[in-house]
């Protein structure tokens, strides 16, 4: 196990090195500039389309709203609670600034991913729409790039067991054992049963559950987080000052905090930002490809909200609560740090609140990622693999719940980067098409997509 740990650690150091950070931020910034900062300018329009998207307007399996909720179910998870805390613990308060930067450029990345996913989606043997990086590489870039699509599907199908299964199940097991004394084995079995009841029904059932559970859990967590910030209102100004100051200057050791260089703030801010909102990973477009939408731009405008909601809203509340409450200097890390921040402000209640929130967040992430991994496997082996994959997914939850957290985090972090590389290359190469359909959409007031939808 030690040898495996060191091998994965060495690979992690390479794939999350300066080149990866430049690639994620660079491609995102390139897309944002190429779109003339449209994702930021049209944020209000995106929210308007999201509310209208509760009813489907085209062919697909789920409504545009449920496609976003499925994507959010997979992104709002342990990354928003444990991931933000880990970023602040390892990189200092400045890491939160770099999470924000990742999100602002990530909105353009997520928009472009969904545009490509809908534009290049196809039907599988069962007549369902399928899409995502492997399909927009195959159908958008052609045969000479086919290997890149295969690489993404291989990384995605394996990574799903880390980021979307093991890490989440482990997070639930740990937090329920710490706060309520639940045996991890029992937690693993309960998660297996609940997950099986949903994912065996496919994307329609996953979308229906996500469409109800995700808005409820997100709003509840945001309200609780705002209460913590109100209680610590006098420290919010200082918290923001630390975020901006330590983004560009080293943060000194303080209390149980060991101190961090600027590079650590950037590295952990970007890495945990991507881990949380998944912009650039290529996971979310797999869900958006199944949407009943008028066309690519309509779904892209809805898809980009995922990054905004996940990081600019939910992660910010977690990060500011940790900093404003003073918990960031305690020496705690991960979910325990977030739990301490809430418990300090809401004694006798805050810790349990985080335990419940993390459990629900992680459960919905397991649902969303089961679909992502399944579609990657379907791309490689066809629809016959879907049922065996779902069964394997359910069984893996138990092992995730009872395994060592450190190695699972390391493996998930490494596989994240491995997925991102082929996806970001494809987005850069397909960017002229994204810019063209976006320009046509706004030049015609959206009529270009209505015409395309009618032609279908």
Tab-separated table of C-alpha atoms in Angstrom:
chain	number	residue	atom	x	y	z
A	1	UNK	CA	0.000	0.000	0.000
A	2	UNK	CA	2.882	2.358	0.801
A	3	UNK	CA	4.426	1.749	-2.631
A	4	UNK	CA	1.067	2.461	-4.324
A	5	UNK	CA	0.672	5.587	-2.220
A	6	UNK	CA	4.069	6.912	-3.267
A	7	UNK	CA	3.450	6.119	-6.960
A	8	UNK	CA	0.086	7.907	-6.994
A	9	UNK	CA	1.635	10.758	-4.987
A	10	UNK	CA	4.393	11.168	-7.571
A	11	UNK	CA	1.863	11.185	-10.447
A	12	UNK	CA	-0.284	13.673	-8.505
A	13	UNK	CA	2.686	16.027	-8.167
A	14	UNK	CA	3.151	15.999	-11.949
A	15	UNK	CA	-0.479	16.264	-13.088
A	16	UNK	CA	-1.287	18.995	-10.534
A	17	UNK	CA	1.933	20.858	-11.225
A	18	UNK	CA	2.231	24.329	-12.780
A	19	UNK	CA	1.333	23.026	-16.257
A	20	UNK	CA	-2.093	21.762	-15.139
A	21	UNK	CA	-2.952	25.002	-13.326
A	22	UNK	CA	-1.940	26.996	-16.400
A	23	UNK	CA	-4.018	24.655	-18.602
A	24	UNK	CA	-7.196	24.931	-16.465
A	25	UNK	CA	-6.993	28.683	-15.886
A	26	UNK	CA	-5.536	29.348	-19.349
A	27	UNK	CA	-8.222	27.495	-21.342
A	28	UNK	CA	-10.952	28.979	-19.128
A	29	UNK	CA	-9.605	32.512	-19.575
A	30	UNK	CA	-9.176	31.968	-23.337
A	31	UNK	CA	-12.822	30.856	-23.611
A	32	UNK	CA	-14.015	33.713	-21.390
A	33	UNK	CA	-12.192	36.289	-23.575
A	34	UNK	CA	-13.344	34.587	-26.794
A	35	UNK	CA	-16.940	34.769	-25.551
A	36	UNK	CA	-16.350	38.457	-24.666
A	37	UNK	CA	-17.116	37.637	-20.994
A	38	UNK	CA	-20.664	36.660	-21.981
A	39	UNK	CA	-21.021	34.032	-19.196
A	40	UNK	CA	-20.530	36.775	-16.586
A	41	UNK	CA	-22.572	39.400	-18.458
A	42	UNK	CA	-25.496	37.022	-19.120
A	43	UNK	CA	-25.662	35.498	-15.643
A	44	UNK	CA	-29.178	36.904	-15.099
A	45	UNK	CA	-30.343	35.446	-18.415
A	46	UNK	CA	-28.976	32.070	-17.326
A	47	UNK	CA	-31.039	32.131	-14.117
A	48	UNK	CA	-34.131	33.117	-16.131
A	49	UNK	CA	-33.642	30.154	-18.472
A	50	UNK	CA	-33.061	27.869	-15.479
A	51	UNK	CA	-36.496	28.664	-13.998
A	52	UNK	CA	-38.157	28.306	-17.426
A	53	UNK	CA	-36.233	25.040	-17.865
A	54	UNK	CA	-38.410	23.199	-15.372
A	55	UNK	CA	-40.394	22.142	-18.449
A	56	UNK	CA	-38.592	20.435	-21.344
A	57	UNK	CA	-38.751	22.010	-24.819
A	58	UNK	CA	-36.984	19.470	-26.994
A	59	UNK	CA	-35.916	15.873	-27.305
A	60	UNK	CA	-34.036	14.278	-24.422
A	61	UNK	CA	-34.605	12.329	-21.222
A	62	UNK	CA	-34.729	15.075	-18.556
A	63	UNK	CA	-35.718	18.752	-18.339
A	64	UNK	CA	-32.987	21.418	-18.633
A	65	UNK	CA	-33.548	22.226	-14.932
A	66	UNK	CA	-33.123	18.588	-13.882
A	67	UNK	CA	-30.007	18.329	-16.078
A	68	UNK	CA	-28.508	21.235	-14.097
A	69	UNK	CA	-29.644	19.676	-10.809
A	70	UNK	CA	-28.073	16.339	-11.823
A	71	UNK	CA	-24.818	18.163	-12.618
A	72	UNK	CA	-25.079	20.079	-9.325
A	73	UNK	CA	-25.854	16.874	-7.441
A	74	UNK	CA	-22.463	15.616	-8.591
A	75	UNK	CA	-20.604	18.873	-7.846
A	76	UNK	CA	-22.124	19.995	-4.543
A	77	UNK	CA	-20.526	17.343	-2.355
A	78	UNK	CA	-17.646	16.860	0.044
A	79	UNK	CA	-15.681	19.408	-2.010
A	80	UNK	CA	-17.933	22.179	-0.685
A	81	UNK	CA	-17.438	21.175	2.956
A	82	UNK	CA	-14.241	19.139	3.315
A	83	UNK	CA	-12.551	20.383	0.109
A	84	UNK	CA	-12.814	24.096	0.933
A	85	UNK	CA	-11.592	23.404	4.470
A	86	UNK	CA	-8.621	21.417	3.129
A	87	UNK	CA	-7.760	24.258	0.725
A	88	UNK	CA	-7.770	26.820	3.566
A	89	UNK	CA	-5.850	24.458	5.902
A	90	UNK	CA	-3.103	23.789	3.332
A	91	UNK	CA	-3.080	27.087	1.419
A	92	UNK	CA	-4.342	29.627	3.947
A	93	UNK	CA	-7.235	32.091	3.469
A	94	UNK	CA	-5.774	33.166	0.105
A	95	UNK	CA	-6.781	29.787	-1.338
A	96	UNK	CA	-10.410	30.995	-1.334
A	97	UNK	CA	-9.476	33.837	-3.723
A	98	UNK	CA	-7.984	31.338	-6.175
A	99	UNK	CA	-11.115	29.189	-5.887
A	100	UNK	CA	-13.096	32.277	-6.986
A	101	UNK	CA	-10.774	32.897	-9.937
A	102	UNK	CA	-11.135	29.247	-10.963
A	103	UNK	CA	-14.919	29.658	-10.849
A	104	UNK	CA	-15.039	32.894	-12.876
A	105	UNK	CA	-13.046	31.418	-15.747
A	106	UNK	CA	-14.739	28.066	-15.099
A	107	UNK	CA	-18.131	29.527	-15.994
A	108	UNK	CA	-16.900	29.927	-19.573
A	109	UNK	CA	-15.460	26.407	-19.498
A	110	UNK	CA	-18.718	24.884	-18.209
A	111	UNK	CA	-20.741	26.876	-20.763
A	112	UNK	CA	-18.521	25.641	-23.613
A	113	UNK	CA	-18.681	22.051	-22.356
A	114	UNK	CA	-22.494	22.047	-22.433
A	115	UNK	CA	-22.640	23.750	-25.850
A	116	UNK	CA	-20.375	21.049	-27.290
A	117	UNK	CA	-22.240	18.289	-25.433
A	118	UNK	CA	-25.625	19.209	-26.932
A	119	UNK	CA	-24.263	20.073	-30.384
A	120	UNK	CA	-22.383	16.787	-30.803
A	121	UNK	CA	-24.612	14.405	-28.828
A	122	UNK	CA	-25.973	11.263	-30.431
A	123	UNK	CA	-28.482	8.503	-29.694
A	124	UNK	CA	-27.412	5.161	-28.253
A	125	UNK	CA	-28.800	1.714	-29.117
A	126	UNK	CA	-31.752	2.291	-26.776
A	127	UNK	CA	-32.659	5.617	-28.431
A	128	UNK	CA	-31.453	7.790	-25.531
A	129	UNK	CA	-29.336	10.909	-26.045
A	130	UNK	CA	-25.723	10.520	-24.911
A	131	UNK	CA	-22.955	13.077	-24.982
A	132	UNK	CA	-19.976	14.562	-23.197
A	133	UNK	CA	-16.262	14.987	-23.998
A	134	UNK	CA	-15.856	11.520	-25.540
A	135	UNK	CA	-18.673	12.287	-28.003
A	136	UNK	CA	-17.704	15.866	-28.849
A	137	UNK	CA	-14.151	14.657	-29.411
A	138	UNK	CA	-15.390	11.840	-31.682
A	139	UNK	CA	-18.047	13.852	-33.571
A	140	UNK	CA	-16.418	17.290	-33.420
A	141	UNK	CA	-12.728	16.566	-33.938
A	142	UNK	CA	-12.961	13.464	-36.124
A	143	UNK	CA	-11.269	10.044	-36.346
A	144	UNK	CA	-7.680	11.253	-35.864
A	145	UNK	CA	-8.596	12.437	-32.363
A	146	UNK	CA	-10.597	9.296	-31.445
A	147	UNK	CA	-7.855	8.145	-29.046
A	148	UNK	CA	-8.398	11.301	-26.983
A	149	UNK	CA	-12.080	10.458	-26.518
A	150	UNK	CA	-11.163	6.919	-25.489
A	151	UNK	CA	-8.600	8.305	-23.009
A	152	UNK	CA	-11.250	10.542	-21.426
A	153	UNK	CA	-13.738	7.664	-21.164
A	154	UNK	CA	-11.128	5.398	-19.532
A	155	UNK	CA	-10.074	8.061	-17.026
A	156	UNK	CA	-13.696	9.047	-16.382
A	157	UNK	CA	-14.954	5.523	-15.757
A	158	UNK	CA	-12.147	4.886	-13.228
A	159	UNK	CA	-12.147	8.395	-11.705
A	160	UNK	CA	-15.856	8.080	-10.978
A	161	UNK	CA	-15.092	5.408	-8.384
A	162	UNK	CA	-12.735	7.854	-6.634
A	163	UNK	CA	-14.269	11.328	-6.801
A	164	UNK	CA	-17.880	10.192	-7.100
A	165	UNK	CA	-17.989	7.039	-5.018
A	166	UNK	CA	-15.131	6.306	-2.602
A	167	UNK	CA	-14.455	9.873	-1.415
A	168	UNK	CA	-18.156	10.563	-0.906
A	169	UNK	CA	-18.984	7.292	0.893
A	170	UNK	CA	-15.890	7.703	3.073
A	171	UNK	CA	-16.852	11.279	3.940
A	172	UNK	CA	-20.338	10.194	5.031
A	173	UNK	CA	-19.026	7.241	7.072
A	174	UNK	CA	-16.407	9.356	8.868
A	175	UNK	CA	-18.708	12.252	9.728
A	176	UNK	CA	-21.574	10.014	10.925
A	177	UNK	CA	-19.184	7.973	13.077
A	178	UNK	CA	-17.659	11.118	14.611
A	179	UNK	CA	-20.953	12.889	15.334
A	180	UNK	CA	-23.433	10.062	15.921
A	181	UNK	CA	-21.265	7.010	16.601
A	182	UNK	CA	-22.564	5.117	13.549
A	183	UNK	CA	-20.503	2.108	12.466
A	184	UNK	CA	-18.959	2.789	8.990
A	185	UNK	CA	-20.031	-0.696	7.853
A	186	UNK	CA	-23.681	0.085	8.658
A	187	UNK	CA	-23.378	3.468	6.886
A	188	UNK	CA	-21.931	1.710	3.832
A	189	UNK	CA	-24.831	-0.767	3.683
A	190	UNK	CA	-27.482	1.972	4.059
A	191	UNK	CA	-25.822	4.037	1.300
A	192	UNK	CA	-25.756	0.965	-0.952
A	193	UNK	CA	-29.497	0.405	-0.519
A	194	UNK	CA	-30.448	4.069	-1.046
A	195	UNK	CA	-28.184	4.432	-4.091
A	196	UNK	CA	-29.434	1.204	-5.653
A	197	UNK	CA	-33.058	2.339	-5.290
A	198	UNK	CA	-32.274	5.419	-7.423
A	199	UNK	CA	-29.600	4.525	-9.983
A	200	UNK	CA	-31.203	1.282	-11.151
A	201	UNK	CA	-33.916	3.560	-12.596
A	202	UNK	CA	-31.397	5.346	-14.837
A	203	UNK	CA	-31.041	9.070	-15.640
A	204	UNK	CA	-34.805	9.774	-15.479
A	205	UNK	CA	-34.979	8.693	-11.833
A	206	UNK	CA	-31.620	10.294	-10.962
A	207	UNK	CA	-32.810	13.582	-12.528
A	208	UNK	CA	-36.157	13.440	-10.676
A	209	UNK	CA	-34.481	12.840	-7.289
A	210	UNK	CA	-31.803	15.496	-7.944
A	211	UNK	CA	-34.451	18.012	-9.061
A	212	UNK	CA	-36.092	17.806	-5.638
A	213	UNK	CA	-33.193	17.092	-3.267
A	214	UNK	CA	-30.493	19.441	-4.608
A	215	UNK	CA	-32.447	22.752	-4.378
A	216	UNK	CA	-33.619	21.836	-0.857
A	217	UNK	CA	-30.177	20.887	0.452
A	218	UNK	CA	-28.375	23.802	-1.226
A	219	UNK	CA	-30.809	26.432	0.099
A	220	UNK	CA	-30.760	24.882	3.604
A	221	UNK	CA	-26.951	24.915	3.731
A	222	UNK	CA	-26.754	28.480	2.377
A	223	UNK	CA	-29.242	29.708	5.022
A	224	UNK	CA	-27.308	27.957	7.827
A	225	UNK	CA	-24.034	29.380	6.509
A	226	UNK	CA	-25.471	32.901	6.362
A	227	UNK	CA	-26.582	32.570	10.011
A	228	UNK	CA	-22.978	31.662	10.953
A	229	UNK	CA	-21.708	34.706	9.016
A	230	UNK	CA	-24.280	36.989	10.688
A	231	UNK	CA	-23.153	35.728	14.117
A	232	UNK	CA	-19.548	36.544	13.096
A	233	UNK	CA	-20.509	39.762	11.253
A	234	UNK	CA	-17.795	41.816	12.997
A	235	UNK	CA	-15.092	39.507	11.582
A	236	UNK	CA	-16.299	39.356	7.961
A	237	UNK	CA	-14.364	42.470	6.900
A	238	UNK	CA	-11.130	40.995	8.268
A	239	UNK	CA	-11.939	37.646	6.637
A	240	UNK	CA	-12.241	39.263	3.186
A	241	UNK	CA	-9.035	41.250	3.829
A	242	UNK	CA	-7.172	38.007	4.625
A	243	UNK	CA	-8.541	36.294	1.506
A	244	UNK	CA	-7.254	39.057	-0.777
A	245	UNK	CA	-3.997	39.704	1.120
A	246	UNK	CA	-2.912	36.062	1.431
A	247	UNK	CA	-3.756	35.363	-2.212
A	248	UNK	CA	-0.610	37.322	-3.127
A	249	UNK	CA	1.540	37.229	0.030
A	250	UNK	CA	2.543	34.237	2.196
A	251	UNK	CA	0.307	33.569	5.207
A	252	UNK	CA	2.269	33.261	8.449
A	253	UNK	CA	1.901	30.420	10.953
A	254	UNK	CA	-0.835	31.165	13.478
A	255	UNK	CA	-2.250	28.901	16.191
A	256	UNK	CA	-2.537	25.405	14.712
A	257	UNK	CA	-2.035	26.748	11.156
A	258	UNK	CA	1.454	26.002	9.861
A	259	UNK	CA	1.641	28.895	7.399
A	260	UNK	CA	1.562	28.713	3.594
A	261	UNK	CA	3.407	30.151	0.606
A	262	UNK	CA	1.548	31.947	-2.202
A	263	UNK	CA	2.147	28.924	-4.438
A	264	UNK	CA	0.268	26.755	-1.901
A	265	UNK	CA	-2.673	29.177	-1.935
A	266	UNK	CA	-2.826	29.009	-5.747
A	267	UNK	CA	-2.228	25.256	-6.000
A	268	UNK	CA	-4.785	24.203	-3.375
A	269	UNK	CA	-7.265	26.937	-4.299
A	270	UNK	CA	-7.328	25.880	-7.965
A	271	UNK	CA	-7.150	22.126	-7.250
A	272	UNK	CA	-9.957	22.190	-4.666
A	273	UNK	CA	-11.923	24.665	-6.791
A	274	UNK	CA	-11.846	22.254	-9.716
A	275	UNK	CA	-12.564	19.320	-7.371
A	276	UNK	CA	-15.642	21.176	-6.145
A	277	UNK	CA	-17.167	22.755	-9.289
A	278	UNK	CA	-15.624	20.338	-11.834
A	279	UNK	CA	-15.287	23.051	-14.526
A	280	UNK	CA	-12.885	21.623	-17.079
A	281	UNK	CA	-13.173	18.017	-15.908
A	282	UNK	CA	-15.783	17.223	-18.553
A	283	UNK	CA	-18.178	15.522	-16.145
A	284	UNK	CA	-21.155	17.930	-16.157
A	285	UNK	CA	-21.669	17.954	-19.966
A	286	UNK	CA	-22.497	14.224	-19.742
A	287	UNK	CA	-25.643	15.197	-17.787
A	288	UNK	CA	-26.442	18.262	-19.917
A	289	UNK	CA	-26.347	16.135	-23.090
A	290	UNK	CA	-29.528	14.371	-21.890
A	291	UNK	CA	-31.515	17.628	-21.557
A	292	UNK	CA	-34.768	18.350	-23.427
A	293	UNK	CA	-33.469	21.654	-24.753
A	294	UNK	CA	-33.981	23.929	-27.785
A	295	UNK	CA	-30.285	23.910	-28.542
A	296	UNK	CA	-26.660	24.134	-27.385
A	297	UNK	CA	-26.540	27.774	-26.241
A	298	UNK	CA	-29.758	27.535	-24.223
A	299	UNK	CA	-28.336	24.603	-22.260
A	300	UNK	CA	-24.893	26.228	-22.024
A	301	UNK	CA	-26.387	29.302	-20.351
A	302	UNK	CA	-28.052	27.039	-17.778
A	303	UNK	CA	-24.976	24.828	-17.345
A	304	UNK	CA	-22.635	27.710	-16.451
A	305	UNK	CA	-24.793	28.432	-13.379
A	306	UNK	CA	-23.498	25.195	-11.858
A	307	UNK	CA	-20.038	26.706	-11.364
A	308	UNK	CA	-21.444	29.986	-10.022
A	309	UNK	CA	-23.783	28.282	-7.521
A	310	UNK	CA	-21.229	25.700	-6.402
A	311	UNK	CA	-18.198	27.919	-5.860
A	312	UNK	CA	-19.149	31.601	-5.791
A	313	UNK	CA	-22.103	30.899	-3.468
A	314	UNK	CA	-21.743	27.587	-1.571
A	315	UNK	CA	-17.929	27.334	-1.293
A	316	UNK	CA	-17.661	31.027	-0.385
A	317	UNK	CA	-20.047	30.562	2.532
A	318	UNK	CA	-18.012	27.592	3.810
A	319	UNK	CA	-14.671	29.381	3.391
A	320	UNK	CA	-15.795	32.663	4.950
A	321	UNK	CA	-17.429	30.816	7.874
A	322	UNK	CA	-14.127	28.988	8.549
A	323	UNK	CA	-12.073	32.211	8.389
A	324	UNK	CA	-14.519	34.581	10.147
A	325	UNK	CA	-15.104	32.156	13.035
A	326	UNK	CA	-11.340	31.866	13.588
A	327	UNK	CA	-11.483	28.079	13.207
A	328	UNK	CA	-8.884	28.111	10.392
A	329	UNK	CA	-6.052	28.483	12.959
A	330	UNK	CA	-7.253	25.504	15.050
A	331	UNK	CA	-5.091	22.882	13.328
A	332	UNK	CA	-8.182	20.927	12.208
A	333	UNK	CA	-8.586	19.997	8.528
A	334	UNK	CA	-11.246	18.679	6.167
A	335	UNK	CA	-14.847	18.261	7.289
A	336	UNK	CA	-13.755	18.513	10.959
A	337	UNK	CA	-12.600	22.110	10.322
A	338	UNK	CA	-15.924	23.155	8.756
A	339	UNK	CA	-17.771	21.352	11.552
A	340	UNK	CA	-15.725	23.263	14.157
A	341	UNK	CA	-16.502	26.605	12.444
A	342	UNK	CA	-20.251	25.932	12.543
A	343	UNK	CA	-20.171	24.400	16.044
A	344	UNK	CA	-18.262	27.446	17.399
A	345	UNK	CA	-20.983	29.752	16.084
A	346	UNK	CA	-23.961	27.448	16.706
A	347	UNK	CA	-23.025	25.456	19.858
A	348	UNK	CA	-24.708	22.082	20.246
A	349	UNK	CA	-26.193	22.293	16.740
A	350	UNK	CA	-23.598	23.400	14.156
A	351	UNK	CA	-21.551	20.199	14.165
A	352	UNK	CA	-24.624	18.009	13.634
A	353	UNK	CA	-25.821	20.337	10.863
A	354	UNK	CA	-22.554	19.837	8.956
A	355	UNK	CA	-22.743	16.077	9.473
A	356	UNK	CA	-26.244	15.941	7.970
A	357	UNK	CA	-25.421	18.393	5.143
A	358	UNK	CA	-22.279	16.496	4.176
A	359	UNK	CA	-24.184	13.194	4.187
A	360	UNK	CA	-26.908	14.505	1.848
A	361	UNK	CA	-24.409	16.331	-0.390
A	362	UNK	CA	-22.277	13.196	-0.684
A	363	UNK	CA	-25.276	10.942	-1.381
A	364	UNK	CA	-26.426	13.080	-4.320
A	365	UNK	CA	-22.836	13.194	-5.619
A	366	UNK	CA	-22.789	9.389	-5.639
A	367	UNK	CA	-25.985	9.460	-7.741
A	368	UNK	CA	-24.709	12.007	-10.277
A	369	UNK	CA	-21.308	10.402	-10.707
A	370	UNK	CA	-22.811	6.950	-11.168
A	371	UNK	CA	-24.354	8.301	-14.384
A	372	UNK	CA	-21.085	9.902	-15.519
A	373	UNK	CA	-19.080	6.720	-15.011
A	374	UNK	CA	-21.785	4.635	-16.660
A	375	UNK	CA	-21.826	6.797	-19.803
A	376	UNK	CA	-18.018	6.604	-20.051
A	377	UNK	CA	-18.256	2.802	-19.870
A	378	UNK	CA	-21.126	2.788	-22.398
A	379	UNK	CA	-18.952	4.773	-24.825
A	380	UNK	CA	-16.236	2.117	-24.511
A	381	UNK	CA	-18.341	-1.070	-24.440
A	382	UNK	CA	-21.956	-0.261	-25.456
A	383	UNK	CA	-25.255	-0.372	-23.542
A	384	UNK	CA	-24.729	-3.984	-22.400
A	385	UNK	CA	-22.296	-2.748	-19.742
A	386	UNK	CA	-24.799	-0.436	-18.007
A	387	UNK	CA	-26.436	-2.899	-15.585
A	388	UNK	CA	-23.177	-4.621	-14.508
A	389	UNK	CA	-21.615	-1.174	-13.982
A	390	UNK	CA	-24.511	-0.039	-11.768
A	391	UNK	CA	-24.211	-3.188	-9.643
A	392	UNK	CA	-20.422	-2.751	-9.324
A	393	UNK	CA	-21.006	0.903	-8.391
A	394	UNK	CA	-23.368	-0.083	-5.564
A	395	UNK	CA	-20.916	-2.692	-4.205
A	396	UNK	CA	-17.985	-0.212	-4.341
A	397	UNK	CA	-19.822	2.157	-1.962
A	398	UNK	CA	-19.267	-0.265	0.929
A	399	UNK	CA	-15.513	-0.426	0.321
A	400	UNK	CA	-15.357	3.369	0.011
A	401	UNK	CA	-17.132	3.796	3.339
A	402	UNK	CA	-14.659	1.544	5.178
A	403	UNK	CA	-11.348	2.402	3.398
A	404	UNK	CA	-8.480	4.785	4.243
A	405	UNK	CA	-9.461	8.396	3.471
A	406	UNK	CA	-5.967	9.724	2.721
A	407	UNK	CA	-5.297	7.445	-0.234
A	408	UNK	CA	-8.817	7.906	-1.665
A	409	UNK	CA	-8.409	11.705	-1.614
A	410	UNK	CA	-5.024	11.390	-3.322
A	411	UNK	CA	-6.329	9.014	-5.991
A	412	UNK	CA	-9.440	11.130	-6.688
A	413	UNK	CA	-7.340	14.298	-6.934
A	414	UNK	CA	-4.969	12.602	-9.421
A	415	UNK	CA	-7.713	11.128	-11.610
A	416	UNK	CA	-9.439	14.537	-11.711
A	417	UNK	CA	-6.458	15.956	-13.520
A	418	UNK	CA	-6.188	12.936	-15.834
A	419	UNK	CA	-9.807	13.561	-16.960
A	420	UNK	CA	-9.285	17.284	-17.407
A	421	UNK	CA	-6.374	17.016	-19.856
A	422	UNK	CA	-8.215	15.458	-22.864
A	423	UNK	CA	-11.312	17.586	-22.179
A	424	UNK	CA	-9.419	20.897	-22.075
A	425	UNK	CA	-7.513	20.035	-25.273
A	426	UNK	CA	-10.851	19.299	-26.998
A	427	UNK	CA	-12.458	22.543	-25.762
A	428	UNK	CA	-9.531	24.603	-27.043
A	429	UNK	CA	-9.738	22.925	-30.473
A	430	UNK	CA	-13.558	23.224	-30.656
A	431	UNK	CA	-13.616	26.836	-29.395
A	432	UNK	CA	-14.221	28.368	-32.878
A	433	UNK	CA	-17.488	26.376	-33.096
A	434	UNK	CA	-18.515	27.506	-29.592
A	435	UNK	CA	-17.818	31.152	-30.468
A	436	UNK	CA	-19.709	30.824	-33.793
A	437	UNK	CA	-22.935	29.280	-32.406
A	438	UNK	CA	-22.899	31.753	-29.494
A	439	UNK	CA	-22.521	34.732	-31.836
A	440	UNK	CA	-25.360	33.438	-34.061
A	441	UNK	CA	-27.614	32.863	-31.040
A	442	UNK	CA	-27.303	36.420	-29.727
A	443	UNK	CA	-27.334	37.979	-33.226
A	444	UNK	CA	-30.708	36.341	-33.934
A	445	UNK	CA	-32.137	36.709	-30.429
A	446	UNK	CA	-32.112	32.941	-29.965
A	447	UNK	CA	-33.956	32.258	-33.250
A	448	UNK	CA	-30.970	30.321	-34.651
A	449	UNK	CA	-31.580	27.610	-32.043
A	450	UNK	CA	-35.347	27.634	-32.533
A	451	UNK	CA	-34.759	27.077	-36.259
A	452	UNK	CA	-32.341	24.253	-35.497
A	453	UNK	CA	-34.807	22.745	-33.049
A	454	UNK	CA	-37.594	22.889	-35.658
A	455	UNK	CA	-35.320	21.215	-38.195
A	456	UNK	CA	-34.776	18.296	-35.822
